[in-house]
Tab-separated table of C-alpha atoms in Angstrom:
chain	number	residue	atom	x	y	z
A	4	MET	CA	-42.927	18.516	-10.613
A	5	LEU	CA	-39.181	17.778	-9.220
A	6	LYS	CA	-40.619	14.324	-8.069
A	7	SER	CA	-37.734	12.528	-8.577
A	8	LEU	CA	-35.436	15.564	-7.295
A	9	GLY	CA	-37.438	14.860	-3.594
A	10	LEU	CA	-35.992	10.952	-3.365
A	11	THR	CA	-32.557	12.391	-4.105
A	12	ILE	CA	-32.398	13.861	-1.223
A	13	LEU	CA	-32.946	9.764	0.665
A	14	SER	CA	-30.770	8.434	-1.793
A	15	LEU	CA	-27.668	10.713	-1.046
A	16	LEU	CA	-28.235	8.486	2.300
A	17	PRO	CA	-25.855	5.418	1.789
A	18	LEU	CA	-26.410	2.535	4.245
A	19	SER	CA	-23.615	0.283	5.814
A	20	VAL	CA	-23.984	-3.814	5.398
A	21	CYS	CA	-22.476	-6.956	6.277
A	22	ALA	CA	-18.807	-6.619	5.521
A	23	SER	CA	-17.976	-10.185	4.133
A	24	ASP	CA	-18.641	-9.571	0.218
A	25	PHE	CA	-16.429	-6.549	0.977
A	26	ASP	CA	-14.072	-9.043	2.528
A	27	ASP	CA	-14.870	-11.869	-0.454
A	28	VAL	CA	-13.835	-8.938	-3.288
A	29	LEU	CA	-10.357	-7.588	-1.423
A	30	ASN	CA	-9.093	-11.224	-0.477
A	31	THR	CA	-9.594	-11.287	-4.522
A	32	ILE	CA	-8.082	-8.455	-5.443
A	33	VAL	CA	-4.836	-9.296	-2.954
A	34	GLY	CA	-4.547	-12.617	-3.778
A	35	ASN	CA	-3.674	-11.562	-7.462
A	36	SER	CA	-1.351	-8.999	-6.405
A	37	ILE	CA	1.903	-9.069	-8.924
A	38	ALA	CA	3.505	-6.391	-5.927
A	39	MET	CA	3.496	-9.782	-3.578
A	40	LYS	CA	4.003	-11.787	-6.196
A	41	TYR	CA	7.135	-9.929	-7.319
A	42	GLY	CA	7.741	-9.483	-3.467
A	43	ASP	CA	8.647	-12.847	-2.625
A	44	ALA	CA	10.454	-13.477	-5.906
A	45	ASP	CA	12.655	-10.408	-4.783
A	46	ARG	CA	12.886	-12.407	-1.560
A	47	GLN	CA	14.147	-15.447	-2.541
A	48	ALA	CA	16.256	-13.951	-4.526
A	49	SER	CA	18.017	-11.761	-1.275
A	50	ILE	CA	18.395	-15.233	0.392
A	51	SER	CA	20.039	-16.760	-2.231
A	52	GLU	CA	22.566	-14.018	-2.779
A	53	MET	CA	23.705	-14.143	0.824
A	54	LYS	CA	24.056	-17.924	0.443
A	55	ALA	CA	25.681	-17.891	-2.494
A	56	ASP	CA	28.307	-15.701	-0.806
A	57	ASN	CA	28.504	-18.025	1.843
A	58	ALA	CA	30.661	-20.163	0.093
A	59	LEU	CA	33.910	-21.277	-0.355
A	60	GLU	CA	35.359	-19.112	-3.887
A	61	ALA	CA	35.477	-21.333	-6.964
A	62	PRO	CA	39.064	-23.165	-7.398
A	63	GLU	CA	41.978	-21.778	-8.884
A	64	VAL	CA	44.028	-23.690	-11.441
A	65	SER	CA	46.501	-22.482	-13.631
A	66	TYR	CA	49.597	-22.801	-16.351
A	67	GLU	CA	53.094	-22.042	-17.132
A	68	ASN	CA	54.979	-23.079	-20.037
A	69	LEU	CA	58.459	-21.485	-19.864
A	70	TRP	CA	60.212	-21.423	-23.052
A	71	GLY	CA	64.418	-21.659	-22.014
A	72	ALA	CA	67.385	-20.538	-23.991
A	73	LYS	CA	69.088	-22.990	-26.845
A	74	GLY	CA	70.546	-25.862	-25.075
A	75	ILE	CA	69.169	-25.822	-21.707
A	76	GLY	CA	65.146	-26.752	-22.345
A	77	ASP	CA	61.769	-25.237	-21.482
A	78	LYS	CA	60.319	-25.099	-17.807
A	79	ARG	CA	56.265	-26.094	-17.290
A	80	ASN	CA	54.337	-25.639	-13.924
A	81	PHE	CA	50.155	-26.329	-13.194
A	82	SER	CA	48.568	-26.283	-9.985
A	83	VAL	CA	45.422	-25.849	-8.383
A	84	SER	CA	44.690	-23.841	-5.356
A	85	GLN	CA	41.471	-23.429	-3.161
A	86	SER	CA	41.173	-20.235	-0.979
A	87	PHE	CA	39.140	-19.778	2.331
A	88	ASP	CA	37.630	-18.160	5.056
A	89	TRP	CA	38.711	-18.287	9.045
A	90	PRO	CA	36.428	-21.617	9.587
A	91	GLY	CA	33.833	-19.781	12.432
A	92	ILE	CA	32.541	-17.048	9.954
A	93	TYR	CA	31.370	-19.305	7.221
A	94	MET	CA	28.421	-20.497	11.046
A	95	ALA	CA	28.419	-16.977	11.382
A	96	ARG	CA	26.959	-15.976	8.102
A	97	ARG	CA	24.205	-19.064	7.769
A	98	GLU	CA	23.302	-17.601	11.575
A	99	ALA	CA	23.314	-14.837	10.176
A	100	ILE	CA	21.091	-16.071	6.591
A	101	LYS	CA	18.526	-17.517	9.013
A	102	LYS	CA	18.020	-14.490	10.367
A	103	SER	CA	17.148	-12.979	7.870
A	104	GLU	CA	15.250	-15.208	6.492
A	105	THR	CA	12.738	-15.076	8.966
A	106	ALA	CA	13.076	-11.295	9.293
A	107	MET	CA	12.072	-11.095	5.409
A	108	GLN	CA	9.397	-13.236	6.396
A	109	PHE	CA	7.843	-10.645	8.701
A	110	LEU	CA	8.576	-8.283	5.734
A	111	ARG	CA	6.117	-10.451	3.524
A	112	GLU	CA	3.774	-9.805	6.328
A	113	SER	CA	3.678	-6.439	6.965
A	114	GLU	CA	3.988	-5.869	2.963
A	115	LEU	CA	1.053	-7.688	2.906
A	116	LEU	CA	-1.169	-6.114	5.210
A	117	ASP	CA	0.327	-2.895	3.610
A	118	VAL	CA	-1.294	-4.182	-0.141
A	119	ARG	CA	-4.717	-5.120	2.086
A	120	MET	CA	-4.846	-1.105	3.187
A	121	GLU	CA	-4.536	-0.432	-0.410
A	122	VAL	CA	-7.432	-2.329	-1.833
A	123	ARG	CA	-9.786	-1.469	0.843
A	124	LEU	CA	-8.760	1.948	0.684
A	125	LEU	CA	-9.337	1.557	-3.496
A	126	LEU	CA	-12.721	-0.057	-2.595
A	127	ILE	CA	-13.798	2.511	-0.745
A	128	ASP	CA	-13.059	5.121	-2.567
A	129	ILE	CA	-15.249	2.958	-5.431
A	130	ILE	CA	-17.890	2.430	-2.923
A	131	TYR	CA	-18.170	6.881	-3.092
A	132	ALA	CA	-17.935	7.623	-6.481
A	133	LYS	CA	-20.755	5.553	-6.888
A	134	GLN	CA	-22.810	6.614	-4.623
A	135	ARG	CA	-21.635	9.730	-6.088
A	136	LEU	CA	-22.924	8.758	-8.935
A	137	GLN	CA	-26.196	7.383	-8.332
A	138	SER	CA	-27.051	10.781	-6.493
A	139	THR	CA	-25.952	12.820	-9.253
A	140	LYS	CA	-27.492	10.605	-11.652
A	141	GLU	CA	-31.270	11.154	-9.771
A	142	ILE	CA	-30.383	15.076	-9.876
A	143	CYS	CA	-29.619	15.287	-13.632
A	144	ASP	CA	-33.257	13.382	-13.946
A	145	GLY	CA	-34.347	15.882	-11.773
A	146	MET	CA	-32.755	19.207	-12.851
A	147	ALA	CA	-33.848	16.919	-16.128
A	148	GLU	CA	-37.989	17.545	-15.363
A	149	LEU	CA	-37.836	20.747	-13.833
A	150	SER	CA	-36.796	22.488	-16.984
A	151	SER	CA	-39.171	20.219	-19.551
A	152	THR	CA	-41.921	21.535	-17.037
A	153	PHE	CA	-40.293	24.836	-17.334
A	154	LYS	CA	-40.090	24.500	-20.996
A	155	LYS	CA	-44.101	23.459	-21.042
A	156	ALA	CA	-44.899	26.578	-18.097
A	157	MET	CA	-43.105	28.916	-20.811
A	158	GLU	CA	-45.153	27.755	-23.930
A	159	GLU	CA	-47.851	28.327	-22.038
A	160	GLU	CA	-46.634	31.738	-21.130
A	161	ASN	CA	-47.115	30.650	-17.825
A	162	GLU	CA	-43.561	31.043	-16.352
A	163	THR	CA	-40.494	33.528	-18.176
A	164	ARG	CA	-38.239	32.017	-21.027
A	165	LEU	CA	-36.030	33.569	-17.609
A	166	ASP	CA	-36.578	30.879	-15.849
A	167	TYR	CA	-36.626	28.145	-18.602
A	168	ASN	CA	-32.946	28.957	-19.250
A	169	LYS	CA	-31.517	29.328	-15.718
A	170	ALA	CA	-33.313	25.087	-15.580
A	171	VAL	CA	-31.593	24.207	-19.198
A	172	ILE	CA	-28.144	25.613	-16.989
A	173	GLU	CA	-29.349	24.252	-13.623
A	174	ARG	CA	-29.476	20.737	-16.111
A	175	ILE	CA	-26.367	21.444	-17.296
A	176	THR	CA	-24.148	22.177	-13.854
A	177	SER	CA	-25.392	18.514	-12.724
A	178	GLU	CA	-24.512	16.968	-15.745
A	179	ARG	CA	-21.007	18.375	-16.370
A	180	GLU	CA	-20.647	17.125	-12.077
A	181	LEU	CA	-21.739	14.131	-13.689
A	182	LYS	CA	-19.580	13.336	-16.092
A	183	ALA	CA	-16.264	14.666	-14.146
A	184	ILE	CA	-17.245	11.923	-11.810
A	185	GLU	CA	-17.778	9.295	-14.517
A	186	GLY	CA	-13.773	10.509	-15.047
A	187	GLU	CA	-12.770	9.741	-11.691
A	188	TYR	CA	-15.363	6.306	-11.483
A	189	ALA	CA	-12.980	4.840	-14.684
A	190	VAL	CA	-9.123	6.515	-12.918
A	191	LEU	CA	-10.556	3.973	-10.183
A	192	VAL	CA	-11.962	1.153	-11.765
A	193	SER	CA	-8.609	0.954	-13.871
A	194	SER	CA	-6.531	1.732	-10.777
A	195	LEU	CA	-8.502	-1.634	-9.368
A	196	LYS	CA	-7.377	-4.075	-12.076
A	197	ALA	CA	-4.170	-3.502	-12.372
A	198	LEU	CA	-3.781	-4.645	-8.683
A	199	ASN	CA	-5.987	-7.310	-9.052
A	200	GLY	CA	-3.579	-8.421	-11.709
A	201	GLY	CA	-4.692	-6.536	-14.671
A	202	ALA	CA	-7.652	-8.864	-14.610
A	203	ASP	CA	-11.446	-7.958	-15.109
A	204	VAL	CA	-12.891	-6.554	-12.111
A	205	ASN	CA	-16.416	-5.348	-13.368
A	206	ALA	CA	-18.017	-8.742	-11.562
A	207	LEU	CA	-15.939	-7.986	-7.972
A	208	ILE	CA	-17.309	-3.953	-8.024
A	209	GLU	CA	-21.245	-5.339	-8.915
A	210	ARG	CA	-20.517	-7.819	-5.767
A	211	LEU	CA	-18.787	-5.035	-4.094
A	212	GLY	CA	-22.525	-3.153	-3.628
A	213	ASP	CA	-23.082	0.671	-2.875
A	214	ASP	CA	-22.964	0.479	0.576
A	215	TYR	CA	-19.528	0.873	3.533
A	216	PRO	CA	-18.905	-2.223	5.498
A	217	ILE	CA	-19.460	-2.532	9.146
A	218	VAL	CA	-17.130	-1.782	11.032
A	219	ASP	CA	-17.125	-1.202	15.215
A	220	LEU	CA	-14.874	1.458	15.584
A	221	SER	CA	-14.679	0.710	19.411
A	222	THR	CA	-13.038	-2.494	18.690
A	223	LEU	CA	-10.141	-0.186	16.962
A	224	ARG	CA	-8.849	1.513	19.469
A	225	PRO	CA	-4.611	1.374	19.359
A	226	ASP	CA	-2.866	-0.184	21.917
A	227	ALA	CA	0.909	-0.584	22.389
A	228	GLU	CA	1.439	-3.986	23.412
A	229	LYS	CA	-1.009	-5.452	21.065
A	230	LEU	CA	1.019	-3.561	18.400
A	231	ARG	CA	4.590	-4.689	19.386
A	232	LEU	CA	2.662	-8.115	18.814
A	233	ASN	CA	0.370	-8.104	15.986
A	234	ASP	CA	2.629	-6.257	13.611
A	235	PRO	CA	4.536	-7.957	11.280
A	236	SER	CA	6.676	-4.669	10.657
A	237	GLN	CA	8.400	-4.697	14.174
A	238	ALA	CA	8.312	-8.301	14.690
A	239	ALA	CA	10.871	-7.928	10.824
A	240	ALA	CA	12.703	-5.078	12.369
A	241	ALA	CA	13.370	-7.480	15.241
A	242	ALA	CA	14.738	-10.016	13.427
A	243	SER	CA	16.682	-7.715	11.527
A	244	LEU	CA	18.485	-6.610	14.395
A	245	GLU	CA	19.295	-9.684	15.539
A	246	ALA	CA	20.539	-10.785	11.946
A	247	GLN	CA	22.483	-7.636	11.632
A	248	LYS	CA	24.118	-8.552	15.655
A	249	SER	CA	24.904	-12.104	13.324
A	250	LEU	CA	26.855	-9.497	10.878
A	251	VAL	CA	28.388	-8.201	13.745
A	252	LYS	CA	30.052	-11.683	14.427
A	253	VAL	CA	30.909	-12.495	10.838
A	254	GLU	CA	33.013	-8.956	10.229
A	255	ASN	CA	34.157	-10.216	13.835
A	256	ARG	CA	35.123	-13.433	12.894
A	257	SER	CA	36.650	-11.623	9.177
A	258	LEU	CA	39.610	-10.482	11.395
A	259	MET	CA	40.821	-14.134	11.629
A	260	PRO	CA	43.460	-15.134	8.982
A	261	GLY	CA	42.049	-16.307	5.163
A	262	PHE	CA	44.350	-19.038	3.680
A	263	THR	CA	44.850	-20.722	0.306
A	264	LEU	CA	45.712	-24.375	-0.151
A	265	GLY	CA	47.584	-25.450	-3.745
A	266	TYR	CA	48.392	-28.143	-5.431
A	267	ILE	CA	52.534	-27.688	-7.757
A	268	HIS	CA	52.960	-30.111	-10.497
A	269	GLU	CA	56.321	-28.976	-12.276
A	270	TRP	CA	58.831	-30.505	-15.331
A	271	GLU	CA	62.179	-28.958	-15.285
A	272	MET	CA	65.045	-30.448	-17.112
A	273	GLY	CA	63.775	-33.229	-18.143
A	274	ASP	CA	62.082	-33.833	-13.659
A	275	ASN	CA	58.835	-33.887	-12.449
A	276	PHE	CA	58.148	-32.459	-9.090
A	277	ASN	CA	55.428	-31.869	-6.888
A	278	GLY	CA	54.597	-29.715	-4.433
A	279	PHE	CA	51.752	-27.489	-1.784
A	280	SER	CA	51.932	-23.597	-1.223
A	281	VAL	CA	50.204	-22.269	1.617
A	282	SER	CA	49.080	-18.792	2.011
A	283	MET	CA	47.354	-16.754	4.080
A	284	THR	CA	45.705	-12.870	4.360
A	285	LEU	CA	45.854	-11.087	7.234
A	286	PRO	CA	42.482	-9.008	6.863
A	287	PHE	CA	42.638	-7.073	10.459
A	288	LEU	CA	45.299	-4.575	8.760
A	289	THR	CA	42.353	-3.520	7.494
A	290	GLY	CA	38.767	-5.495	8.549
A	291	LYS	CA	38.468	-3.075	11.750
A	292	LYS	CA	36.878	-0.833	10.483
A	293	LYS	CA	34.138	-3.112	8.767
A	294	LEU	CA	33.996	-4.165	12.163
A	295	THR	CA	33.239	-0.656	13.721
A	296	ALA	CA	30.609	0.245	11.228
A	297	ALA	CA	28.933	-3.158	11.025
A	298	LYS	CA	28.315	-2.586	15.847
A	299	GLN	CA	26.867	1.351	14.903
A	300	ARG	CA	24.218	0.090	12.367
A	301	VAL	CA	22.853	-2.743	15.319
A	302	LYS	CA	23.175	0.929	17.689
A	303	ALA	CA	21.255	2.430	14.895
A	304	MET	CA	18.601	0.382	14.098
A	305	GLU	CA	17.762	-0.686	17.861
A	306	ILE	CA	17.172	3.116	18.161
A	307	GLU	CA	14.366	3.167	14.449
A	308	LYS	CA	12.708	0.477	15.935
A	309	ASP	CA	11.681	2.170	19.556
A	310	MET	CA	11.261	5.081	17.189
A	311	SER	CA	9.467	3.109	14.921
A	312	LEU	CA	6.532	2.420	16.834
A	313	ILE	CA	6.455	5.163	18.726
A	314	LYS	CA	5.523	7.068	15.608
A	315	LEU	CA	3.111	4.128	15.029
A	316	LEU	CA	1.469	4.212	17.895
A	317	GLY	CA	1.634	8.530	17.667
A	318	GLU	CA	-0.152	8.325	13.966
A	319	LEU	CA	-2.789	6.277	14.941
A	320	ASP	CA	-3.929	7.378	18.073
A	321	GLY	CA	-4.112	10.234	16.033
A	322	GLU	CA	-6.053	8.400	13.624
A	323	TYR	CA	-8.268	6.813	16.166
A	324	GLU	CA	-9.458	10.544	17.550
A	325	ASN	CA	-10.429	11.700	14.228
A	326	ALA	CA	-12.691	8.787	13.253
A	327	CYS	CA	-14.176	8.895	16.610
A	328	ALA	CA	-14.673	13.063	15.674
A	329	LEU	CA	-16.000	12.075	12.442
A	330	GLN	CA	-18.037	9.761	13.797
A	331	SER	CA	-19.449	12.408	16.846
A	332	LEU	CA	-20.712	14.317	13.353
A	333	ILE	CA	-22.245	11.824	11.569
A	334	LYS	CA	-24.650	11.534	14.317
A	335	GLU	CA	-25.393	15.188	14.007
A	336	TYR	CA	-25.798	14.918	10.916
A	337	ASP	CA	-28.476	11.913	11.165
A	338	GLY	CA	-30.862	14.075	13.220
A	339	VAL	CA	-31.323	16.246	9.757
A	340	VAL	CA	-30.285	14.725	6.540
A	341	HIS	CA	-33.187	12.108	7.020
A	342	ASP	CA	-36.079	15.052	7.152
A	343	ASN	CA	-36.894	15.182	3.703
A	344	SER	CA	-40.056	17.646	4.598
A	345	ASN	CA	-37.708	21.455	3.112
A	346	ILE	CA	-37.420	19.468	-0.228
A	347	THR	CA	-41.051	19.211	-0.012
A	348	LEU	CA	-42.485	22.616	1.442
A	349	LEU	CA	-39.921	24.682	-1.373
A	350	LYS	CA	-41.675	22.243	-4.245
A	351	LYS	CA	-45.064	23.813	-2.508
A	352	ALA	CA	-43.558	27.098	-2.229
A	353	LEU	CA	-43.039	27.448	-5.574
A	354	ASP	CA	-45.991	25.753	-7.410
A	355	GLY	CA	-48.316	28.237	-4.973
A	356	GLY	CA	-45.866	31.282	-6.773
A	357	GLN	CA	-44.814	32.076	-3.044
A	358	ILE	CA	-41.164	31.816	-4.015
A	359	ASN	CA	-39.574	32.599	-7.127
A	360	PHE	CA	-37.526	29.560	-8.879
A	361	LEU	CA	-33.837	31.153	-8.055
A	362	THR	CA	-35.233	30.860	-4.181
A	363	TYR	CA	-36.496	27.695	-4.814
A	364	MET	CA	-32.648	26.410	-6.150
A	365	GLN	CA	-30.453	28.192	-3.625
A	366	GLU	CA	-32.693	26.662	-1.223
A	367	VAL	CA	-32.436	23.107	-2.769
A	368	ASN	CA	-28.475	23.258	-3.338
A	369	TYR	CA	-27.932	24.537	-0.008
A	370	PHE	CA	-29.456	21.151	1.151
A	371	LEU	CA	-27.864	19.436	-1.945
A	372	ALA	CA	-24.417	20.298	-0.287
A	373	ALA	CA	-25.467	19.793	3.479
A	374	HIS	CA	-26.381	15.922	2.023
A	375	ARG	CA	-22.870	16.622	-0.257
A	376	ASP	CA	-21.170	17.059	3.030
A	377	TYR	CA	-22.978	14.531	4.569
A	378	HIS	CA	-21.507	11.712	2.324
A	379	GLU	CA	-18.384	13.420	2.172
A	380	THR	CA	-17.743	12.663	6.122
A	381	LEU	CA	-19.234	9.118	5.925
A	382	TYR	CA	-16.180	8.255	2.928
A	383	ARG	CA	-13.243	10.426	5.389
A	384	TYR	CA	-15.075	7.990	8.465
A	385	ASN	CA	-14.521	5.202	6.662
A	386	VAL	CA	-11.073	5.267	5.707
A	387	SER	CA	-10.215	6.499	9.033
A	388	LEU	CA	-11.462	2.945	10.022
A	389	ALA	CA	-9.595	1.068	6.963
A	390	ARG	CA	-6.116	3.256	8.360
A	391	LEU	CA	-7.081	1.314	11.735
A	392	GLN	CA	-8.288	-1.932	10.648
A	393	ARG	CA	-4.887	-2.716	9.199
A	394	TYR	CA	-3.452	-4.233	12.335
A	395	ASN	CA	-6.676	-5.693	13.587
């Protein structure tokens, strides 16, 4: 009796496998990510807008026709004019655009790492769900076998109907848990399909397998200098800071006068007149506040850059300590969860009449709960590894 339930304990011990298949699936989904394609298009649009802002204003063409009193004649004039900023402004803007392009490239790399971590975490969720599905299905099979055995024993008057009803309730409870996990798994698959650009993911999930990838925790210890050099978000912050400094130059040079030059042709009382016009704008009367704001933005970005590194390093240190604690807990579990003699002894005691059905199920559920906790600990450990892997 309960042969398959005994095997459930063995199936609750997930193994780790080579990360190659896991990484191949990860790379495929990231490559199909619509979020990355949208980000690339949005960044390109931003750069194009900046370049458009650095172009000369469109030329202005005007025409006037004035009707004079009787006998005086009409008056007409035609003009073409072009406005432009102080010449040095365009160079400063080109410098800011170039540095912004560098910052956006680093931001793209940072977004790519974010997408990879999102997909990695989702794949780990799917592996965890697959393991729970497998073990819960085996528990359901064991409970079905148990209720069938008790039904036959009840009909032969070797067991009471009460114990048979308890067996049926346990079977229903395990089946309800299975349905809940199946629902969670379906949601995870839908989320993965969305990340895969809407393409089917069943073949990828099958290739993924049921086991977590092997990762050496000791290689993931956070290092401030390594993080500063390898994290593209830090490089993006540095490049954005340089771009903002260039914008300070733009605002500073924007205090210089702007000009408008024009050509004018006029007809009046049968005579033609040709000439030109010159006008000047004086932005220094209103532009100093913009310059002050740009300088203050530089100071704020310097503080934000340093603060983000400190915050990030603190988060990773905490994550690493959490992973170490979970790793130690897993090692403590190992000596217990691999021992299947408990279920065997309980089965013998039940068959021999030494314990009743209620005691048997209480003890079995106790050990199954321990294995569920072990499963959850392994899952939380691999989630920590995934977060630490973002920068490695």
